[in-house]
């Protein structure tokens, strides 16, 4: 069984509502406001941000488009885009889970929706080649979850049939897309819950 991890919100911290509250304290006073702003800013990872994720436009262009669409000042939008890499810190409990899975003999991969600049940052900052056998970033392959093509690319890249792949992601649509291709998959809520799920699947000891 090859285990495939999503990155944002699973391996690396990503909580847009609280992130925007920290970056835009003048605009966001509560998490509810942060969630509302995040829905406008990131468009549920479709629209402008989805094109950035997919590597179809760069950072300057996504800033221009978001500013034009929302009316928020360009420099404020740029501040958010610049702040994302520092937000993507490793989640210690997930890192421990990765190390335990590797110690148990499992082969790990990643499948991440991530714009190229952030993919480059993660590759340069964290020991991805120590944690994972290989992986795909949407911004580099120009395909994006939950589209079927990126899952097909992953099957070829990982050299495994769908039934031998277990996907862990925090977005239901991505989990559903994996299941539709006959991968195994479950929704990530937190690292403790993921550990329990892996133990129940006999992939880790209790």
PDB file of C-alpha atoms in Angstrom:
ATOM      1  CA  UNK A   1       0.000   0.000   0.000  1.00  0.00           C
ATOM      2  CA  UNK A   2       1.357   3.402  -1.029  1.00  0.00           C
ATOM      3  CA  UNK A   3       0.092   6.288   1.096  1.00  0.00           C
ATOM      4  CA  UNK A   4      -0.425   9.662  -0.576  1.00  0.00           C
ATOM      5  CA  UNK A   5      -0.628  12.872   1.449  1.00  0.00           C
ATOM      6  CA  UNK A   6      -2.190  16.189   0.588  1.00  0.00           C
ATOM      7  CA  UNK A   7      -0.102  19.110   1.898  1.00  0.00           C
ATOM      8  CA  UNK A   8      -2.046  22.250   2.881  1.00  0.00           C
ATOM      9  CA  UNK A   9      -4.040  21.570   6.039  1.00  0.00           C
ATOM     10  CA  UNK A  10      -2.629  18.033   6.338  1.00  0.00           C
ATOM     11  CA  UNK A  11       1.188  18.139   6.412  1.00  0.00           C
ATOM     12  CA  UNK A  12       1.500  21.926   6.565  1.00  0.00           C
ATOM     13  CA  UNK A  13      -0.557  24.436   8.539  1.00  0.00           C
ATOM     14  CA  UNK A  14      -3.268  26.052   6.440  1.00  0.00           C
ATOM     15  CA  UNK A  15      -6.294  27.682   8.041  1.00  0.00           C
ATOM     16  CA  UNK A  16      -7.295  30.610   5.818  1.00  0.00           C
ATOM     17  CA  UNK A  17      -9.667  32.317   8.279  1.00  0.00           C
ATOM     18  CA  UNK A  18      -7.067  32.682  11.042  1.00  0.00           C
ATOM     19  CA  UNK A  19      -4.318  33.360   8.480  1.00  0.00           C
ATOM     20  CA  UNK A  20      -6.188  36.370   7.098  1.00  0.00           C
ATOM     21  CA  UNK A  21      -6.935  37.553  10.639  1.00  0.00           C
ATOM     22  CA  UNK A  22      -3.184  37.676  11.284  1.00  0.00           C
ATOM     23  CA  UNK A  23      -2.216  39.269   7.961  1.00  0.00           C
ATOM     24  CA  UNK A  24      -5.154  41.683   7.772  1.00  0.00           C
ATOM     25  CA  UNK A  25      -5.965  42.619  11.389  1.00  0.00           C
ATOM     26  CA  UNK A  26      -7.395  45.915  10.121  1.00  0.00           C
ATOM     27  CA  UNK A  27      -9.958  44.018   8.027  1.00  0.00           C
ATOM     28  CA  UNK A  28     -10.557  40.837  10.007  1.00  0.00           C
ATOM     29  CA  UNK A  29     -11.529  40.947  13.681  1.00  0.00           C
ATOM     30  CA  UNK A  30     -13.180  37.525  14.043  1.00  0.00           C
ATOM     31  CA  UNK A  31     -12.753  34.074  12.536  1.00  0.00           C
ATOM     32  CA  UNK A  32     -16.210  34.426  11.003  1.00  0.00           C
ATOM     33  CA  UNK A  33     -15.038  37.539   9.172  1.00  0.00           C
ATOM     34  CA  UNK A  34     -11.861  35.688   8.227  1.00  0.00           C
ATOM     35  CA  UNK A  35     -13.847  32.827   6.733  1.00  0.00           C
ATOM     36  CA  UNK A  36     -15.973  35.262   4.735  1.00  0.00           C
ATOM     37  CA  UNK A  37     -12.885  37.096   3.456  1.00  0.00           C
ATOM     38  CA  UNK A  38     -11.146  33.797   2.638  1.00  0.00           C
ATOM     39  CA  UNK A  39     -14.112  32.674   0.546  1.00  0.00           C
ATOM     40  CA  UNK A  40     -13.782  35.862  -1.509  1.00  0.00           C
ATOM     41  CA  UNK A  41      -9.996  35.793  -1.679  1.00  0.00           C
ATOM     42  CA  UNK A  42      -9.394  32.110  -2.496  1.00  0.00           C
ATOM     43  CA  UNK A  43     -12.744  31.370  -4.230  1.00  0.00           C
ATOM     44  CA  UNK A  44     -12.724  27.841  -2.791  1.00  0.00           C
ATOM     45  CA  UNK A  45      -9.488  27.372  -4.762  1.00  0.00           C
ATOM     46  CA  UNK A  46     -11.224  27.983  -8.075  1.00  0.00           C
ATOM     47  CA  UNK A  47     -11.263  31.141 -10.164  1.00  0.00           C
ATOM     48  CA  UNK A  48      -8.165  33.343  -9.977  1.00  0.00           C
ATOM     49  CA  UNK A  49      -6.560  31.374  -7.160  1.00  0.00           C
ATOM     50  CA  UNK A  50      -7.290  28.079  -8.880  1.00  0.00           C
ATOM     51  CA  UNK A  51      -5.396  29.283 -11.960  1.00  0.00           C
ATOM     52  CA  UNK A  52      -2.475  30.264  -9.701  1.00  0.00           C
ATOM     53  CA  UNK A  53      -2.632  26.839  -8.022  1.00  0.00           C
ATOM     54  CA  UNK A  54      -2.596  25.184 -11.428  1.00  0.00           C
ATOM     55  CA  UNK A  55       0.429  27.124 -12.621  1.00  0.00           C
ATOM     56  CA  UNK A  56      -1.522  28.927 -15.354  1.00  0.00           C
ATOM     57  CA  UNK A  57      -0.826  32.413 -13.980  1.00  0.00           C
ATOM     58  CA  UNK A  58       1.925  33.796 -11.750  1.00  0.00           C
ATOM     59  CA  UNK A  59       1.921  35.675  -8.457  1.00  0.00           C
ATOM     60  CA  UNK A  60       1.826  39.154  -9.993  1.00  0.00           C
ATOM     61  CA  UNK A  61      -1.160  38.237 -12.150  1.00  0.00           C
ATOM     62  CA  UNK A  62      -3.136  36.622  -9.336  1.00  0.00           C
ATOM     63  CA  UNK A  63      -2.591  39.765  -7.235  1.00  0.00           C
ATOM     64  CA  UNK A  64      -3.820  41.950 -10.101  1.00  0.00           C
ATOM     65  CA  UNK A  65      -6.892  39.788 -10.705  1.00  0.00           C
ATOM     66  CA  UNK A  66      -7.916  39.497  -7.046  1.00  0.00           C
ATOM     67  CA  UNK A  67      -7.518  43.234  -6.540  1.00  0.00           C
ATOM     68  CA  UNK A  68      -9.548  43.998  -9.660  1.00  0.00           C
ATOM     69  CA  UNK A  69     -12.273  41.513  -8.709  1.00  0.00           C
ATOM     70  CA  UNK A  70     -12.658  42.523  -5.050  1.00  0.00           C
ATOM     71  CA  UNK A  71     -11.616  46.172  -4.996  1.00  0.00           C
ATOM     72  CA  UNK A  72      -9.075  45.473  -2.241  1.00  0.00           C
ATOM     73  CA  UNK A  73      -5.870  47.506  -2.605  1.00  0.00           C
ATOM     74  CA  UNK A  74      -3.238  45.733  -4.669  1.00  0.00           C
ATOM     75  CA  UNK A  75      -0.584  46.103  -1.962  1.00  0.00           C
ATOM     76  CA  UNK A  76      -2.835  44.427   0.604  1.00  0.00           C
ATOM     77  CA  UNK A  77      -3.562  41.508  -1.717  1.00  0.00           C
ATOM     78  CA  UNK A  78       0.155  41.226  -2.442  1.00  0.00           C
ATOM     79  CA  UNK A  79       0.869  41.114   1.311  1.00  0.00           C
ATOM     80  CA  UNK A  80      -1.363  38.043   1.628  1.00  0.00           C
ATOM     81  CA  UNK A  81       0.249  36.279  -1.334  1.00  0.00           C
ATOM     82  CA  UNK A  82       3.724  37.020   0.072  1.00  0.00           C
ATOM     83  CA  UNK A  83       2.760  35.784   3.547  1.00  0.00           C
ATOM     84  CA  UNK A  84       1.586  32.317   2.513  1.00  0.00           C
ATOM     85  CA  UNK A  85       5.010  30.565   2.568  1.00  0.00           C
ATOM     86  CA  UNK A  86       5.625  31.514   6.208  1.00  0.00           C
ATOM     87  CA  UNK A  87       2.149  30.214   7.059  1.00  0.00           C
ATOM     88  CA  UNK A  88       2.989  26.777   5.656  1.00  0.00           C
ATOM     89  CA  UNK A  89       4.796  25.414   8.698  1.00  0.00           C
ATOM     90  CA  UNK A  90       4.998  21.664   9.228  1.00  0.00           C
ATOM     91  CA  UNK A  91       2.390  20.171  11.589  1.00  0.00           C
ATOM     92  CA  UNK A  92       4.448  18.236  14.172  1.00  0.00           C
ATOM     93  CA  UNK A  93       1.875  15.492  14.752  1.00  0.00           C
ATOM     94  CA  UNK A  94       1.637  14.809  11.003  1.00  0.00           C
ATOM     95  CA  UNK A  95       5.426  14.740  10.663  1.00  0.00           C
ATOM     96  CA  UNK A  96       5.512  12.153  13.462  1.00  0.00           C
ATOM     97  CA  UNK A  97       2.872  10.140  11.595  1.00  0.00           C
ATOM     98  CA  UNK A  98       4.937  10.286   8.388  1.00  0.00           C
ATOM     99  CA  UNK A  99       8.026   9.063  10.220  1.00  0.00           C
ATOM    100  CA  UNK A 100       6.078   6.229  11.865  1.00  0.00           C
ATOM    101  CA  UNK A 101       4.636   5.140   8.516  1.00  0.00           C
ATOM    102  CA  UNK A 102       8.081   5.113   6.940  1.00  0.00           C
ATOM    103  CA  UNK A 103       9.468   3.162   9.900  1.00  0.00           C
ATOM    104  CA  UNK A 104       6.668   0.635   9.335  1.00  0.00           C
ATOM    105  CA  UNK A 105       7.960   0.143   5.787  1.00  0.00           C
ATOM    106  CA  UNK A 106       5.352   2.064   3.807  1.00  0.00           C
ATOM    107  CA  UNK A 107       6.112   4.058   0.665  1.00  0.00           C
ATOM    108  CA  UNK A 108       4.791   7.621   0.897  1.00  0.00           C
ATOM    109  CA  UNK A 109       3.985  10.129  -1.837  1.00  0.00           C
ATOM    110  CA  UNK A 110       2.309  13.548  -1.983  1.00  0.00           C
ATOM    111  CA  UNK A 111      -0.329  15.069  -4.248  1.00  0.00           C
ATOM    112  CA  UNK A 112      -0.691  18.772  -3.563  1.00  0.00           C
ATOM    113  CA  UNK A 113      -2.554  21.714  -5.043  1.00  0.00           C
ATOM    114  CA  UNK A 114       0.217  24.277  -4.692  1.00  0.00           C
ATOM    115  CA  UNK A 115       1.331  27.217  -6.869  1.00  0.00           C
ATOM    116  CA  UNK A 116       4.885  26.937  -8.174  1.00  0.00           C
ATOM    117  CA  UNK A 117       6.441  29.614  -5.914  1.00  0.00           C
ATOM    118  CA  UNK A 118       5.084  27.878  -2.810  1.00  0.00           C
ATOM    119  CA  UNK A 119       6.077  24.439  -4.125  1.00  0.00           C
ATOM    120  CA  UNK A 120       9.618  25.754  -4.583  1.00  0.00           C
ATOM    121  CA  UNK A 121       9.587  27.146  -1.039  1.00  0.00           C
ATOM    122  CA  UNK A 122       8.423  23.853   0.476  1.00  0.00           C
ATOM    123  CA  UNK A 123      10.965  21.861  -1.541  1.00  0.00           C
ATOM    124  CA  UNK A 124      13.790  24.144  -0.386  1.00  0.00           C
ATOM    125  CA  UNK A 125      12.692  24.403   3.260  1.00  0.00           C
ATOM    126  CA  UNK A 126      11.539  20.930   4.289  1.00  0.00           C
ATOM    127  CA  UNK A 127      13.054  17.436   3.823  1.00  0.00           C
ATOM    128  CA  UNK A 128      10.431  16.310   1.328  1.00  0.00           C
ATOM    129  CA  UNK A 129      12.781  13.770  -0.258  1.00  0.00           C
ATOM    130  CA  UNK A 130      13.376  12.261   3.186  1.00  0.00           C
ATOM    131  CA  UNK A 131       9.662  12.046   3.975  1.00  0.00           C
ATOM    132  CA  UNK A 132       8.340  11.022   0.545  1.00  0.00           C
ATOM    133  CA  UNK A 133       9.391   8.774  -2.310  1.00  0.00           C
ATOM    134  CA  UNK A 134       7.975  11.280  -4.814  1.00  0.00           C
ATOM    135  CA  UNK A 135       5.073  13.620  -5.388  1.00  0.00           C
ATOM    136  CA  UNK A 136       3.231  16.002  -7.674  1.00  0.00           C
ATOM    137  CA  UNK A 137       2.522  19.699  -7.239  1.00  0.00           C
ATOM    138  CA  UNK A 138      -0.378  21.094  -9.260  1.00  0.00           C
ATOM    139  CA  UNK A 139       1.561  24.223 -10.187  1.00  0.00           C
ATOM    140  CA  UNK A 140       4.317  22.153 -11.774  1.00  0.00           C
ATOM    141  CA  UNK A 141       2.168  19.640 -13.678  1.00  0.00           C
ATOM    142  CA  UNK A 142      -0.523  22.176 -14.710  1.00  0.00           C
ATOM    143  CA  UNK A 143      -3.372  19.991 -13.460  1.00  0.00           C
ATOM    144  CA  UNK A 144      -5.344  20.352 -10.250  1.00  0.00           C
ATOM    145  CA  UNK A 145      -7.434  18.343  -7.810  1.00  0.00           C
ATOM    146  CA  UNK A 146     -10.223  17.293  -7.936  1.00  0.00           C
ATOM    147  CA  UNK A 147      -9.750  16.933 -11.713  1.00  0.00           C
ATOM    148  CA  UNK A 148      -9.363  13.358 -12.881  1.00  0.00           C
ATOM    149  CA  UNK A 149      -6.232  14.076 -14.926  1.00  0.00           C
ATOM    150  CA  UNK A 150      -3.987  14.834 -11.950  1.00  0.00           C
ATOM    151  CA  UNK A 151      -5.038  11.547 -10.330  1.00  0.00           C
ATOM    152  CA  UNK A 152      -4.251   9.704 -13.572  1.00  0.00           C
ATOM    153  CA  UNK A 153      -0.866  11.451 -13.688  1.00  0.00           C
ATOM    154  CA  UNK A 154      -0.240  10.431 -10.082  1.00  0.00           C
ATOM    155  CA  UNK A 155      -0.989   6.772 -10.853  1.00  0.00           C
ATOM    156  CA  UNK A 156       1.582   6.835 -13.654  1.00  0.00           C
ATOM    157  CA  UNK A 157       4.122   8.805 -11.636  1.00  0.00           C
ATOM    158  CA  UNK A 158       3.821   6.614  -8.539  1.00  0.00           C
ATOM    159  CA  UNK A 159       3.843   3.448 -10.635  1.00  0.00           C
ATOM    160  CA  UNK A 160       0.923   1.903  -8.778  1.00  0.00           C
ATOM    161  CA  UNK A 161      -2.600   0.786  -9.646  1.00  0.00           C
ATOM    162  CA  UNK A 162      -5.401   2.801  -8.003  1.00  0.00           C
ATOM    163  CA  UNK A 163      -6.265   0.019  -5.574  1.00  0.00           C
ATOM    164  CA  UNK A 164      -2.737   0.233  -4.103  1.00  0.00           C
ATOM    165  CA  UNK A 165      -3.021   3.953  -3.318  1.00  0.00           C
ATOM    166  CA  UNK A 166      -4.447   5.395  -0.096  1.00  0.00           C
ATOM    167  CA  UNK A 167      -5.091   9.142  -0.246  1.00  0.00           C
ATOM    168  CA  UNK A 168      -5.321  11.447   2.768  1.00  0.00           C
ATOM    169  CA  UNK A 169      -6.798  14.905   2.068  1.00  0.00           C
ATOM    170  CA  UNK A 170      -8.773  17.494   4.035  1.00  0.00           C
ATOM    171  CA  UNK A 171     -11.181  18.451   1.212  1.00  0.00           C
ATOM    172  CA  UNK A 172     -14.181  16.152   0.650  1.00  0.00           C
ATOM    173  CA  UNK A 173     -14.246  16.830  -3.115  1.00  0.00           C
ATOM    174  CA  UNK A 174     -10.670  15.583  -3.445  1.00  0.00           C
ATOM    175  CA  UNK A 175     -11.379  12.480  -1.380  1.00  0.00           C
ATOM    176  CA  UNK A 176     -14.453  11.794  -3.519  1.00  0.00           C
ATOM    177  CA  UNK A 177     -12.409  12.230  -6.713  1.00  0.00           C
ATOM    178  CA  UNK A 178      -9.846   9.705  -5.493  1.00  0.00           C
ATOM    179  CA  UNK A 179     -12.543   7.207  -4.538  1.00  0.00           C
ATOM    180  CA  UNK A 180     -14.141   7.651  -7.971  1.00  0.00           C
ATOM    181  CA  UNK A 181     -10.871   6.411  -9.517  1.00  0.00           C
ATOM    182  CA  UNK A 182     -10.878   3.387  -7.186  1.00  0.00           C
ATOM    183  CA  UNK A 183      -8.195   4.713  -4.885  1.00  0.00           C
ATOM    184  CA  UNK A 184      -8.646   4.150  -1.191  1.00  0.00           C
ATOM    185  CA  UNK A 185      -9.063   7.470   0.616  1.00  0.00           C
ATOM    186  CA  UNK A 186     -10.240   9.147   3.784  1.00  0.00           C
ATOM    187  CA  UNK A 187     -10.857  12.683   4.964  1.00  0.00           C
ATOM    188  CA  UNK A 188      -8.192  14.251   7.181  1.00  0.00           C
ATOM    189  CA  UNK A 189      -9.537  16.111  10.207  1.00  0.00           C
ATOM    190  CA  UNK A 190      -6.421  16.047  12.363  1.00  0.00           C
ATOM    191  CA  UNK A 191      -3.308  13.907  12.757  1.00  0.00           C
ATOM    192  CA  UNK A 192      -4.699  11.983  15.723  1.00  0.00           C
ATOM    193  CA  UNK A 193      -7.765  10.975  13.734  1.00  0.00           C
ATOM    194  CA  UNK A 194      -5.619  10.006  10.739  1.00  0.00           C
ATOM    195  CA  UNK A 195      -3.476   7.840  13.000  1.00  0.00           C
ATOM    196  CA  UNK A 196      -6.559   6.067  14.337  1.00  0.00           C
ATOM    197  CA  UNK A 197      -7.788   5.466  10.786  1.00  0.00           C
ATOM    198  CA  UNK A 198      -4.422   4.024   9.731  1.00  0.00           C
ATOM    199  CA  UNK A 199      -4.357   1.767  12.771  1.00  0.00           C
ATOM    200  CA  UNK A 200      -7.868   0.550  11.946  1.00  0.00           C
ATOM    201  CA  UNK A 201      -6.681  -0.261   8.415  1.00  0.00           C
ATOM    202  CA  UNK A 202      -3.776  -2.251   9.928  1.00  0.00           C
ATOM    203  CA  UNK A 203      -1.222   0.054   8.368  1.00  0.00           C
ATOM    204  CA  UNK A 204       0.170   1.128  11.746  1.00  0.00           C
ATOM    205  CA  UNK A 205       0.421  -0.550  15.088  1.00  0.00           C
ATOM    206  CA  UNK A 206      -1.707   0.773  17.918  1.00  0.00           C
TER     207      UNK A 206
END
